[in-house]
Amino acid sequence: MDSSAVAPSTPRWNLDRPFLTGRFHQDTIFTSESRGSIADSFDARLDKAIGCYHASIQELIVIDDVLSALVGIEGRYISIKRVRGKEDTVAFQVDPSMGLTLQESAKRIFPLCESYLLINQFVESRSLSKHGLVNHAFAAALRALLLDYQALVAQLEHQFRLGRLSVQGLWFYCQPMMGSMQALSIVIRKVSANNFIGSTVLNLLQSQAKAMAGDHVVRSLLEKMIQCANAAYLRILERWVYEGVIDDPYGEFFISENKSLQKESLAQDYDAKYWQQRYSLKDDVPSFLATAAETILTTGKYLNVMRECGHNIQVPVAENSKLTSVGSNHHHLECIKAAYDYASGELLNLIKEKYDLMAKLRSIKHYLLLDQGDFLVHFMDIAREELSKKPDDISAEKLQSLLDLALRTTAAAADPCHEDLACCVEKTTLLKRLNTLKDLEISQTVSDSNELEEQLSITGLETFSLSYKVQWPLSLVISRKALTRYQLIFRFLFHCKHVNRQLCAAWQMHQGVRRLDMQGIAISVSSLLCRSMLRFINSVVHYLTFEVLEPNWHVMHNRLQTAKSIDEVIEYHEFFLEKCLRECLLLSPVLLKKVERLKLLCLHYAAAIQRLITSSVDIPTGIVSNGSLETEKYKRLKLRSRSQTLKLAPENASVIESILKFERDFSAELQSLGPILSNSSRAEPYLTHLAQWILGVGKDQ
């Protein structure tokens, strides 16, 4: 500051004029000589305390020092001190000898000086790009504000040089800026203290603007700052919702990307979180985007899926649809909604049309839900020997070749998707497998895990399953988790079919020996038991196929036709599988264990009756084929001779006793299942029909 305008001994001070006019020394004539003498006389007394001067001189000195303090420069009698322990905080101090009125006048302006220093320091530090694009844009807006501020200080200094500025006049001109600068200081302190970036900075500005709702000037300034800071953020947002790309080098965007999650995991990992966690929302979402955050996330995810498929698609953007600003008219939300609708429609068409999702689902229904039965019958015939082995002894290659043969020689050959089918053999029973899947909402828990294994030795017939190859992007819908649930249903249904085949073979044996005189053995009792068992297993199969799988499939199919997004497709598909698992008793361990015990009794009975009949009659070579009797050769059956029968009498007696025990056990299990089904059907209406069938079978016992 030039001290020539401050004269310790001026010829004539018009002290009677009010200071507010700013013309308190307008009558003083400053010539070049007088300016020099004033400066010399003042400089000669710089070491004196300000209290040594006349009040009018003190005022001039204070104005000059305050003008310097307004731009962060120490004056003669106003010093700047750092607050101990607070590096970003400064305090302005005045000479204690200064007049009390002048001290109070200066102190009223000090908050503005402190705000300037804080804002200027923030601008200098946050202008570096490492602090993020939002901070960089915010700092640029603050720099422009400081230029206006410095221009105003320069104008005040000019007025002071002209002798037209008093302390009250200085306060009058500084007062309008106080609120704006202090409001910005509050935001800047929080940002600096916590190293905030991106969304958090925008939210701080938004909350401060709301807090200043009563001050139109301050609010307008803060809204301008928000628009400037938003500009950088909106460019990141625009690339995401229009291209599906996160261009966020400093981690400011409210959507994070987990690059460790790969799309291949969907087809391999049961617990894959690719779709849920590859892109996810952070905690800090800009308040002006809070209502559209999920839509924004989903829009970019859809576009990203298409990019992963090799389709570099971009949402068509009109000039008036660009996300350049955020206003009260919510135009930006309309642009986001339009981008979502476009991305959703394009991805849905891509998956339905190009990748033919429905054809894949129908193919899975044919094979894993046993909708196409001819291939299964043929496969079970030719693979019976291999499937009868223990799981560790089964040759996966041989089983796969038998499956391929069954597919090629049946109607399944016409299905272009049949080549995606593969065999797999599990190591545990269905009950234990269900117990390992913790995400399933099983209605009841089994207290003792050892009870899950009913058989001492399991075979491939209990552990065989089918797998299906699914490629990206269909793996979004038909994921490993979805396929696993299909396999659970398949295993249960496949084993029911196996039990049915064994009982049918036993029934055919009974029919073949009806013409023979079988008195003295339990064939008649066995025939009734076999019929009851067949009715039971047929009731279960009928319930599974015609009352659970088919109706639920048609509901899902109709919903998929009207789905508007891939998320809806995933939701409907998962709901279908969940409902099928529940209604197929797979999520009800108590009921499932009862059914499994009944099935096991049926299998043991079928094996025992075959042994009984083969020990009681002569069966010529070639009659038994795959465990069943050929109908056209029934007439060749003959009773064994008396001597042969007597030799086998002790063994036959034990078999007969076993059959009678089977009848008692089956009746007991069936009767115990009836009340459970009856009670369960009240809470689960879908069990009503099954209960009626089971109770009907029980009444025949």
XYZ file of C-alpha atoms in Angstrom:
701
model
C 0.000 0.000 0.000
C 1.228 3.475 -0.847
C 1.674 5.471 2.388
C 1.817 8.835 0.632
C -1.932 9.287 1.096
C -1.559 9.015 4.855
C -0.232 12.290 6.312
C 0.532 12.521 9.995
C 0.314 16.281 9.831
C -2.197 17.483 7.363
C -2.955 21.164 7.108
C -6.648 20.919 7.680
C -8.865 17.772 8.565
C -12.537 18.291 8.218
C -13.364 16.059 11.181
C -16.884 17.380 11.524
C -17.998 15.567 8.375
C -19.533 12.120 8.888
C -17.129 9.224 8.100
C -19.840 7.375 6.185
C -19.702 9.949 3.418
C -16.187 8.894 2.608
C -15.202 12.526 2.053
C -13.807 13.315 5.486
C -10.655 14.914 4.031
C -11.977 16.079 0.702
C -10.832 19.637 1.421
C -7.261 18.554 1.848
C -5.118 19.418 -1.163
C -2.371 16.888 -1.798
C 0.427 18.261 -3.904
C 3.477 16.333 -4.861
C 5.458 18.156 -2.221
C 2.915 17.524 0.494
C 2.704 13.814 -0.425
C 6.432 13.515 -0.062
C 6.521 15.308 3.275
C 3.623 13.185 4.582
C 5.401 9.963 3.604
C 8.665 11.084 5.053
C 7.177 12.217 8.344
C 5.108 8.970 8.640
C 8.021 6.719 7.731
C 10.079 8.416 10.351
C 7.671 7.293 13.038
C 6.937 3.697 11.970
C 8.339 2.380 15.218
C 5.701 4.174 17.221
C 2.553 2.478 18.501
C -0.573 3.411 16.604
C -2.051 4.860 19.780
C 0.476 7.700 19.540
C -1.362 9.113 16.535
C -4.392 11.287 16.368
C -7.670 9.394 15.881
C -8.037 10.616 12.314
C -4.548 9.397 11.471
C -5.233 6.062 13.147
C -8.259 5.662 10.923
C -6.199 6.173 7.790
C -3.648 3.651 8.984
C -6.350 1.119 9.872
C -8.035 1.471 6.470
C -4.710 0.958 4.731
C -3.919 -2.133 6.864
C -7.395 -3.610 6.446
C -7.192 -3.222 2.662
C -3.941 -5.189 2.807
C -5.481 -7.799 5.116
C -8.370 -8.273 2.688
C -5.900 -9.787 0.219
C -3.918 -11.705 2.847
C -1.074 -9.233 3.446
C 0.009 -8.145 6.890
C -0.187 -4.416 7.621
C 1.779 -2.141 9.929
C -0.492 -2.679 12.913
C -2.534 -5.699 11.802
C -0.684 -9.015 11.900
C -1.584 -12.534 10.737
C -0.934 -15.421 13.134
C -1.313 -19.170 12.634
C -3.517 -20.851 15.237
C -1.497 -23.463 17.098
C -2.671 -26.981 16.285
C -4.754 -25.798 13.336
C -2.573 -25.387 10.291
C -5.415 -24.179 8.067
C -6.656 -21.594 10.557
C -5.300 -18.060 10.894
C -6.131 -15.184 13.215
C -5.773 -11.444 12.640
C -4.468 -9.361 15.530
C -4.401 -5.593 15.995
C -2.082 -3.327 17.944
C -3.611 -3.096 21.437
C -2.916 0.630 21.535
C -5.368 1.182 18.687
C -8.544 2.978 19.610
C -11.256 0.642 20.770
C -13.736 1.882 18.167
C -11.258 1.261 15.376
C -10.390 -2.138 16.819
C -14.017 -3.223 16.758
C -14.468 -1.840 13.247
C -11.444 -3.774 12.004
C -12.438 -6.981 13.778
C -15.818 -6.938 12.060
C -14.004 -7.229 8.711
C -11.476 -9.883 9.817
C -13.816 -12.847 9.092
C -13.844 -11.762 5.453
C -10.041 -11.620 5.466
C -9.855 -15.104 7.009
C -12.304 -16.456 4.430
C -10.207 -15.029 1.621
C -7.057 -16.704 2.917
C -8.832 -20.036 3.347
C -10.418 -19.911 -0.103
C -7.190 -18.791 -1.739
C -5.267 -21.628 -0.070
C -7.916 -24.121 -1.221
C -7.705 -22.814 -4.788
C -3.925 -23.198 -4.796
C -3.982 -26.734 -3.351
C -7.007 -28.142 -5.189
C -6.084 -26.864 -8.607
C -3.988 -30.007 -9.019
C -5.841 -32.763 -10.879
C -4.920 -35.392 -8.284
C -7.655 -33.991 -6.058
C -10.311 -34.939 -8.579
C -12.198 -33.280 -11.377
C -14.952 -31.921 -9.139
C -12.492 -30.201 -6.798
C -10.601 -28.938 -9.814
C -13.753 -27.423 -11.298
C -14.788 -26.036 -7.915
C -11.371 -24.429 -7.474
C -11.606 -22.881 -10.955
C -14.968 -21.346 -10.052
C -13.515 -20.033 -6.790
C -10.574 -18.543 -8.646
C -12.972 -16.594 -10.841
C -14.782 -15.423 -7.702
C -11.512 -14.322 -6.117
C -10.680 -12.296 -9.207
C -13.934 -10.383 -8.735
C -13.166 -10.042 -5.044
C -9.671 -8.688 -5.740
C -11.093 -6.265 -8.285
C -13.463 -4.947 -5.620
C -10.571 -4.525 -3.142
C -8.631 -2.643 -5.821
C -11.599 -0.325 -6.354
C -11.826 0.275 -2.605
C -8.145 1.079 -2.498
C -8.611 3.509 -5.353
C -11.393 5.214 -3.422
C -9.096 5.351 -0.427
C -6.367 7.009 -2.472
C -8.883 9.556 -3.561
C -9.792 10.210 0.036
C -13.313 8.940 -0.356
C -13.250 5.914 1.995
C -13.802 5.758 5.725
C -13.822 2.746 8.066
C -17.619 2.743 8.063
C -17.612 3.039 4.290
C -15.198 0.108 4.049
C -17.506 -1.979 6.238
C -20.460 -0.914 4.129
C -18.829 -2.268 0.947
C -17.439 -5.433 2.575
C -20.609 -6.467 4.336
C -22.427 -7.918 1.251
C -19.503 -10.262 0.621
C -19.299 -11.564 4.170
C -22.118 -14.084 3.925
C -20.984 -15.555 0.603
C -17.351 -15.906 1.608
C -18.191 -17.419 4.990
C -20.635 -19.900 3.453
C -17.933 -21.039 1.034
C -15.452 -21.220 3.904
C -17.688 -23.645 5.784
C -17.738 -25.999 2.782
C -14.026 -25.622 2.142
C -13.093 -26.393 5.744
C -15.044 -29.657 5.623
C -13.642 -30.624 2.250
C -10.061 -29.876 3.306
C -10.333 -31.536 6.710
C -11.664 -34.810 5.279
C -10.085 -34.730 1.808
C -13.512 -35.073 0.238
C -13.852 -35.555 -3.498
C -16.593 -36.041 -6.053
C -20.125 -36.631 -4.811
C -19.361 -35.588 -1.236
C -18.205 -32.136 -2.340
C -21.349 -31.673 -4.413
C -23.536 -32.748 -1.500
C -21.789 -30.316 0.850
C -22.444 -27.479 -1.583
C -26.058 -28.575 -1.933
C -26.645 -28.745 1.813
C -24.982 -25.354 2.334
C -27.160 -23.834 -0.384
C -30.267 -25.181 1.357
C -29.053 -23.801 4.676
C -28.774 -20.343 3.095
C -32.280 -20.427 1.659
C -33.124 -17.155 3.394
C -30.241 -15.281 1.759
C -30.960 -15.019 -1.938
C -27.552 -13.583 -2.844
C -25.551 -16.264 -1.033
C -27.809 -19.035 -2.300
C -27.440 -17.835 -5.896
C -23.667 -17.797 -5.565
C -23.609 -21.319 -4.112
C -25.874 -22.583 -6.889
C -23.475 -21.125 -9.423
C -20.623 -22.942 -7.712
C -22.669 -26.143 -7.804
C -23.265 -25.781 -11.536
C -19.550 -25.286 -12.148
C -18.560 -28.258 -9.999
C -21.348 -30.369 -11.521
C -20.032 -29.840 -15.035
C -17.072 -32.176 -14.493
C -19.254 -34.728 -12.713
C -21.910 -34.696 -15.404
C -19.297 -35.536 -18.040
C -18.519 -38.754 -16.122
C -22.242 -39.453 -15.753
C -22.884 -38.812 -19.447
C -20.312 -41.398 -20.570
C -21.800 -43.985 -18.221
C -25.474 -43.596 -19.181
C -24.785 -43.063 -22.898
C -21.862 -45.472 -23.470
C -21.644 -47.760 -20.436
C -18.097 -46.629 -19.686
C -16.781 -45.425 -16.322
C -14.306 -42.667 -17.139
C -13.415 -41.892 -13.544
C -9.639 -41.682 -13.030
C -9.905 -40.277 -9.492
C -12.698 -42.445 -8.082
C -15.257 -39.653 -7.775
C -18.231 -41.314 -9.449
C -20.903 -42.835 -7.207
C -20.671 -46.120 -9.130
C -17.705 -48.374 -8.443
C -16.340 -51.114 -10.671
C -14.958 -54.372 -9.294
C -12.699 -55.599 -12.080
C -11.866 -58.808 -10.215
C -15.371 -60.109 -10.992
C -15.424 -61.559 -14.503
C -18.451 -62.547 -16.558
C -17.105 -66.095 -16.911
C -17.842 -66.671 -13.219
C -21.584 -66.668 -13.956
C -21.315 -70.022 -15.716
C -18.835 -71.515 -13.228
C -19.484 -70.242 -9.721
C -22.710 -70.968 -7.827
C -22.191 -67.879 -5.663
C -21.109 -65.602 -8.517
C -21.870 -61.947 -7.757
C -20.952 -60.537 -11.155
C -24.328 -59.009 -11.976
C -24.890 -57.672 -8.461
C -21.377 -56.483 -7.609
C -19.373 -55.889 -10.788
C -20.905 -52.423 -10.727
C -22.387 -51.134 -7.495
C -23.478 -47.914 -5.828
C -21.214 -46.188 -3.344
C -22.547 -44.597 -0.182
C -22.225 -41.006 -1.381
C -24.675 -40.327 -4.177
C -25.196 -36.713 -5.298
C -28.454 -35.493 -3.815
C -29.731 -34.332 -7.188
C -29.299 -37.889 -8.511
C -30.501 -39.800 -5.433
C -33.898 -40.686 -6.896
C -32.343 -41.904 -10.158
C -29.280 -43.693 -8.756
C -30.564 -47.231 -9.399
C -31.732 -46.279 -12.885
C -28.315 -44.797 -13.677
C -26.542 -47.905 -12.389
C -28.784 -50.226 -14.399
C -28.524 -48.187 -17.601
C -24.744 -48.387 -17.647
C -24.826 -52.093 -16.772
C -27.076 -52.807 -19.754
C -24.820 -50.859 -22.109
C -21.783 -52.588 -20.666
C -23.284 -56.024 -21.336
C -23.741 -55.094 -24.984
C -20.155 -53.844 -25.136
C -18.989 -57.162 -23.660
C -20.899 -58.873 -26.481
C -18.964 -56.852 -29.059
C -21.725 -54.327 -29.745
C -20.285 -50.852 -29.288
C -23.679 -49.307 -28.949
C -24.244 -45.721 -27.876
C -27.465 -44.088 -26.803
C -28.486 -41.557 -29.460
C -28.289 -38.108 -27.888
C -30.023 -35.016 -29.219
C -28.582 -31.596 -28.523
C -31.221 -30.909 -25.891
C -30.628 -34.286 -24.219
C -27.052 -33.673 -23.159
C -26.375 -33.721 -19.448
C -24.716 -30.326 -19.249
C -26.516 -28.879 -16.257
C -28.863 -29.679 -13.415
C -31.903 -27.514 -12.918
C -35.142 -27.380 -11.010
C -37.046 -28.554 -14.107
C -35.568 -32.067 -13.672
C -34.584 -32.210 -17.330
C -31.547 -34.304 -16.392
C -33.816 -36.975 -14.896
C -35.820 -37.147 -18.105
C -32.609 -37.625 -20.094
C -31.536 -40.448 -17.761
C -34.930 -42.155 -18.058
C -34.775 -41.941 -21.864
C -31.274 -43.482 -21.845
C -32.490 -46.292 -19.584
C -35.461 -47.098 -21.817
C -33.217 -47.262 -24.877
C -30.508 -49.404 -23.239
C -33.070 -51.752 -21.684
C -34.912 -52.285 -24.949
C -31.750 -52.883 -26.962
C -30.323 -55.434 -24.532
C -33.623 -57.268 -24.227
C -33.912 -57.522 -28.007
C -30.311 -58.695 -28.248
C -30.814 -61.532 -25.756
C -34.239 -62.550 -27.028
C -33.582 -62.274 -30.754
C -29.903 -62.840 -31.480
C -29.126 -65.203 -28.606
C -32.634 -66.760 -28.565
C -33.152 -67.008 -24.832
C -36.532 -68.736 -25.086
C -35.106 -71.530 -27.260
C -32.451 -72.195 -24.613
C -35.022 -72.254 -21.837
C -37.257 -74.633 -23.814
C -34.278 -76.892 -24.429
C -33.468 -76.948 -20.711
C -37.103 -77.753 -20.007
C -36.945 -80.707 -22.434
C -33.921 -82.272 -20.757
C -33.554 -81.087 -17.171
C -37.288 -81.005 -16.437
C -37.820 -84.212 -18.461
C -40.378 -82.626 -20.745
C -39.129 -84.791 -23.628
C -39.343 -88.369 -22.363
C -38.231 -90.564 -25.276
C -34.542 -89.728 -24.946
C -34.702 -90.428 -21.201
C -36.257 -93.872 -21.657
C -33.637 -94.827 -24.206
C -30.813 -93.447 -22.096
C -31.947 -95.274 -18.955
C -32.108 -98.511 -20.912
C -28.612 -98.305 -22.394
C -26.914 -96.687 -19.363
C -28.445 -98.872 -16.664
C -25.334 -100.949 -16.142
C -23.059 -97.928 -15.840
C -25.461 -96.036 -13.574
C -25.717 -99.034 -11.249
C -22.087 -98.568 -10.227
C -20.854 -96.466 -7.335
C -20.240 -92.809 -8.263
C -16.457 -93.160 -8.047
C -16.501 -96.160 -10.392
C -18.575 -94.561 -13.123
C -16.797 -93.568 -16.338
C -17.903 -90.043 -17.212
C -16.690 -90.511 -20.801
C -18.710 -93.670 -21.303
C -21.787 -92.092 -19.755
C -21.405 -89.066 -22.035
C -21.128 -91.244 -25.114
C -24.275 -93.121 -24.096
C -26.084 -89.824 -23.601
C -24.951 -88.622 -27.037
C -26.205 -91.874 -28.549
C -29.591 -91.484 -26.857
C -29.854 -87.899 -28.080
C -28.927 -88.746 -31.678
C -31.344 -91.680 -31.960
C -34.440 -89.977 -30.543
C -36.517 -86.918 -31.297
C -33.965 -84.844 -29.369
C -31.736 -84.911 -32.453
C -33.958 -82.256 -34.018
C -33.125 -79.833 -31.198
C -30.143 -77.656 -32.243
C -29.292 -77.124 -28.578
C -28.917 -80.805 -27.668
C -25.151 -80.616 -28.145
C -24.937 -78.304 -25.121
C -26.058 -81.146 -22.857
C -23.502 -82.966 -20.719
C -23.459 -85.656 -18.026
C -22.307 -85.167 -14.476
C -22.258 -87.455 -11.451
C -22.508 -85.953 -7.985
C -20.779 -87.437 -4.955
C -23.625 -87.082 -2.448
C -27.332 -87.748 -2.254
C -29.924 -85.143 -3.082
C -30.684 -84.458 0.579
C -27.071 -83.747 1.436
C -26.647 -81.601 -1.649
C -29.628 -79.506 -0.598
C -28.134 -79.110 2.845
C -24.929 -77.618 1.394
C -26.760 -74.823 -0.449
C -27.128 -72.278 2.316
C -28.889 -69.669 0.162
C -31.997 -71.824 -0.256
C -34.867 -70.819 2.017
C -35.391 -74.256 3.493
C -38.484 -74.205 5.685
C -37.131 -76.611 8.300
C -33.674 -77.659 9.320
C -32.551 -81.207 9.895
C -31.085 -81.653 13.350
C -28.806 -84.574 12.614
C -26.911 -84.403 9.355
C -26.229 -88.143 9.535
C -29.923 -88.780 8.962
C -29.612 -87.311 5.496
C -27.910 -90.430 4.177
C -30.496 -93.165 4.084
C -28.555 -95.614 1.964
C -25.382 -97.340 2.962
C -24.212 -97.420 -0.617
C -25.401 -94.967 -3.240
C -25.113 -95.520 -6.992
C -25.139 -93.370 -10.073
C -28.913 -93.695 -10.224
C -29.142 -91.533 -7.097
C -26.384 -89.088 -8.070
C -26.699 -88.785 -11.850
C -27.500 -85.363 -13.247
C -27.342 -83.387 -16.467
C -25.466 -80.168 -17.087
C -25.970 -77.549 -19.743
C -23.444 -75.282 -21.463
C -24.534 -71.651 -21.405
C -22.545 -68.859 -22.993
C -22.439 -65.134 -22.255
C -24.735 -63.146 -22.190
C -27.378 -65.866 -21.575
C -25.440 -66.780 -18.435
C -26.916 -63.628 -16.926
C -30.257 -65.440 -16.860
C -29.177 -69.097 -16.874
C -26.352 -68.776 -14.372
C -24.577 -71.562 -12.497
C -26.963 -70.981 -9.594
C -29.984 -71.322 -11.888
C -28.551 -74.481 -13.491
C -27.878 -75.972 -10.062
C -31.529 -75.487 -9.159
C -32.586 -77.109 -12.414
C -30.289 -80.021 -11.545
C -31.848 -80.437 -8.098
C -35.271 -80.772 -9.699
C -33.864 -83.105 -12.362
C -32.266 -85.435 -9.803
C -35.472 -85.739 -7.828
C -37.576 -86.297 -10.934
C -35.047 -88.669 -12.529
C -34.930 -90.854 -9.435
C -38.729 -90.916 -9.254
C -38.743 -92.111 -12.889
C -36.177 -94.778 -11.984
C -38.341 -96.024 -9.095
C -41.334 -96.052 -11.396
C -39.457 -98.166 -13.968
C -38.400 -100.672 -11.311
C -41.942 -101.021 -9.995
C -43.283 -101.379 -13.538
C -40.810 -104.195 -14.121
C -41.990 -105.855 -10.902
C -45.617 -105.430 -11.977
C -44.869 -107.042 -15.330
C -43.363 -109.990 -13.478
C -46.541 -110.336 -11.456
C -48.626 -110.293 -14.612
C -46.396 -112.927 -16.166
C -46.848 -115.420 -13.352
C -50.579 -114.870 -12.729
C -51.484 -117.866 -14.939
C -49.206 -120.133 -12.881
C -50.314 -121.900 -9.731
C -48.381 -119.817 -7.221
C -50.219 -120.940 -4.092
C -48.056 -121.245 -1.059
C -46.078 -118.046 -1.742
C -46.846 -114.347 -1.199
C -47.375 -113.380 -4.862
C -50.950 -112.305 -4.266
C -49.975 -110.081 -1.339
C -47.010 -108.778 -3.284
C -49.226 -107.919 -6.244
C -51.433 -105.672 -4.109
C -48.396 -104.031 -2.550
C -46.821 -103.442 -5.943
C -50.001 -101.789 -7.188
C -50.082 -99.477 -4.142
C -46.457 -98.556 -4.631
C -47.059 -97.804 -8.301
C -50.002 -95.608 -7.448
C -47.847 -93.751 -4.941
C -44.910 -93.102 -7.272
C -47.211 -92.251 -10.193
C -49.012 -89.764 -7.951
C -45.692 -88.116 -7.086
C -44.552 -87.973 -10.720
C -47.921 -86.666 -11.871
C -47.849 -83.980 -9.174
C -44.317 -82.904 -10.057
C -44.855 -82.709 -13.784
C -48.467 -81.665 -14.312
C -49.218 -79.715 -11.158
C -45.908 -78.008 -10.481
C -43.540 -77.776 -13.435
C -45.962 -77.274 -16.331
C -48.224 -74.612 -14.760
C -45.284 -72.659 -13.368
C -43.463 -72.876 -16.693
C -46.414 -71.379 -18.558
C -46.690 -68.548 -16.026
C -42.994 -67.774 -16.423
C -43.196 -68.009 -20.209
C -46.031 -65.478 -20.346
C -44.218 -63.123 -18.005
C -41.038 -63.276 -20.057
C -42.994 -62.262 -23.143
C -44.021 -59.010 -21.434
C -40.744 -58.310 -19.587
C -39.364 -54.838 -20.216
C -35.810 -55.346 -18.997
C -33.236 -58.054 -18.476
C -33.589 -57.581 -14.715
C -37.258 -58.495 -14.981
C -36.312 -61.564 -17.011
C -33.834 -62.623 -14.303
C -36.400 -61.948 -11.591
C -39.155 -64.000 -13.301
C -36.769 -66.863 -14.002
C -35.473 -66.972 -10.431
C -39.023 -66.806 -9.091
C -39.975 -69.759 -11.317
C -37.094 -71.867 -10.016
C -37.697 -70.904 -6.407
C -41.386 -71.768 -6.697
C -40.654 -75.090 -8.396
C -38.116 -76.060 -5.731
C -40.591 -75.274 -2.994
C -43.558 -77.007 -4.600
C -41.428 -80.037 -5.510
C -40.858 -80.516 -1.752
C -37.126 -79.830 -2.124
C -37.254 -77.010 0.415
C -39.236 -79.080 2.930
C -36.751 -81.582 4.398
C -39.304 -83.406 6.559
C -41.615 -84.129 3.630
C -38.733 -84.871 1.292
C -37.204 -87.385 3.702
C -40.547 -89.164 3.982
C -40.837 -89.397 0.208
C -37.229 -90.587 -0.076
C -37.862 -93.347 2.484
C -40.932 -94.487 0.565
C -38.948 -94.504 -2.686
C -36.203 -96.527 -1.027
C -38.750 -99.059 0.205
C -40.108 -99.304 -3.338
C -36.638 -100.004 -4.751
C -35.832 -102.626 -2.144
C -39.190 -104.244 -2.711
C -38.727 -104.322 -6.508
C -35.356 -106.041 -6.067
C -36.794 -108.520 -3.568
C -39.798 -109.469 -5.699
C -37.584 -110.111 -8.696
C -35.506 -112.406 -6.532
C -38.608 -114.172 -5.245
C -40.109 -114.786 -8.646
C -36.864 -115.881 -10.254
C -36.361 -118.370 -7.430
C -39.906 -119.748 -7.822
C -40.086 -120.164 -11.586
C -37.820 -121.182 -14.428
C -37.011 -118.192 -16.614
C -35.463 -119.170 -19.926
C -32.434 -117.235 -21.073
C -33.322 -113.962 -22.762
C -36.569 -113.332 -20.914
C -35.027 -110.952 -18.382
C -33.907 -107.837 -20.174
C -32.654 -104.858 -18.198
C -34.366 -106.128 -15.089
C -37.787 -106.652 -16.644
C -39.624 -109.509 -18.267
C -40.498 -109.350 -21.941
C -44.291 -109.666 -22.225
C -44.315 -111.923 -25.259
C -42.242 -114.532 -23.437
C -44.430 -114.814 -20.336
C -45.861 -118.088 -21.682
C -42.427 -119.688 -21.445
C -42.384 -119.312 -17.633
C -42.602 -122.613 -15.723
C -42.836 -123.531 -12.066
C -39.669 -125.047 -10.656
C -39.759 -128.701 -9.743
C -40.644 -129.679 -6.200
C -37.075 -130.714 -5.448
C -35.771 -127.346 -6.699
C -38.363 -125.492 -4.652
C -37.557 -127.471 -1.511
C -33.877 -126.626 -1.872
C -34.731 -122.918 -2.005
C -37.475 -123.112 0.634
C -35.483 -121.579 3.534
C -34.305 -118.720 1.361
C -37.807 -118.183 -0.077
C -39.265 -118.044 3.398
C -36.982 -115.175 4.301
C -37.901 -113.366 1.078
C -41.624 -113.827 1.788
C -41.148 -112.474 5.274
C -39.297 -109.533 3.768
C -42.225 -108.788 1.474
C -44.616 -108.824 4.374
C -42.263 -106.500 6.224
C -42.186 -104.222 3.159
C -45.960 -104.079 3.285
C -45.971 -103.110 6.953
C -43.207 -100.531 6.548
C -44.735 -99.014 3.424
C -48.155 -98.754 5.045
C -46.656 -97.176 8.167
C -44.611 -94.638 6.211
C -47.558 -93.805 3.983
C -49.870 -93.339 6.934
C -47.342 -91.096 8.701
C -46.912 -89.010 5.528
C -50.644 -88.414 5.148
C -51.162 -86.239 8.264
C -47.991 -84.260 7.567
C -49.217 -83.467 4.046
C -52.680 -82.636 5.339
C -51.360 -80.199 7.899
C -48.819 -78.695 5.502
C -51.432 -78.157 2.800
C -53.220 -75.645 5.027
C -50.209 -73.341 4.944
C -49.039 -74.448 1.491
C -52.117 -74.856 -0.770
C -50.062 -76.404 -3.558
C -49.782 -79.589 -1.469
C -53.551 -80.143 -1.456
C -53.660 -82.301 -4.580
C -50.642 -84.333 -3.563
C -52.215 -84.894 -0.158
C -55.398 -86.135 -1.798
C -53.471 -88.588 -3.956
C -51.332 -89.865 -1.084
C -54.296 -90.203 1.253
C -56.140 -92.020 -1.507
C -53.307 -94.513 -1.827
C -53.218 -94.928 1.940
C -56.912 -95.800 2.086
C -56.286 -98.722 -0.232
C -53.832 -100.267 2.207
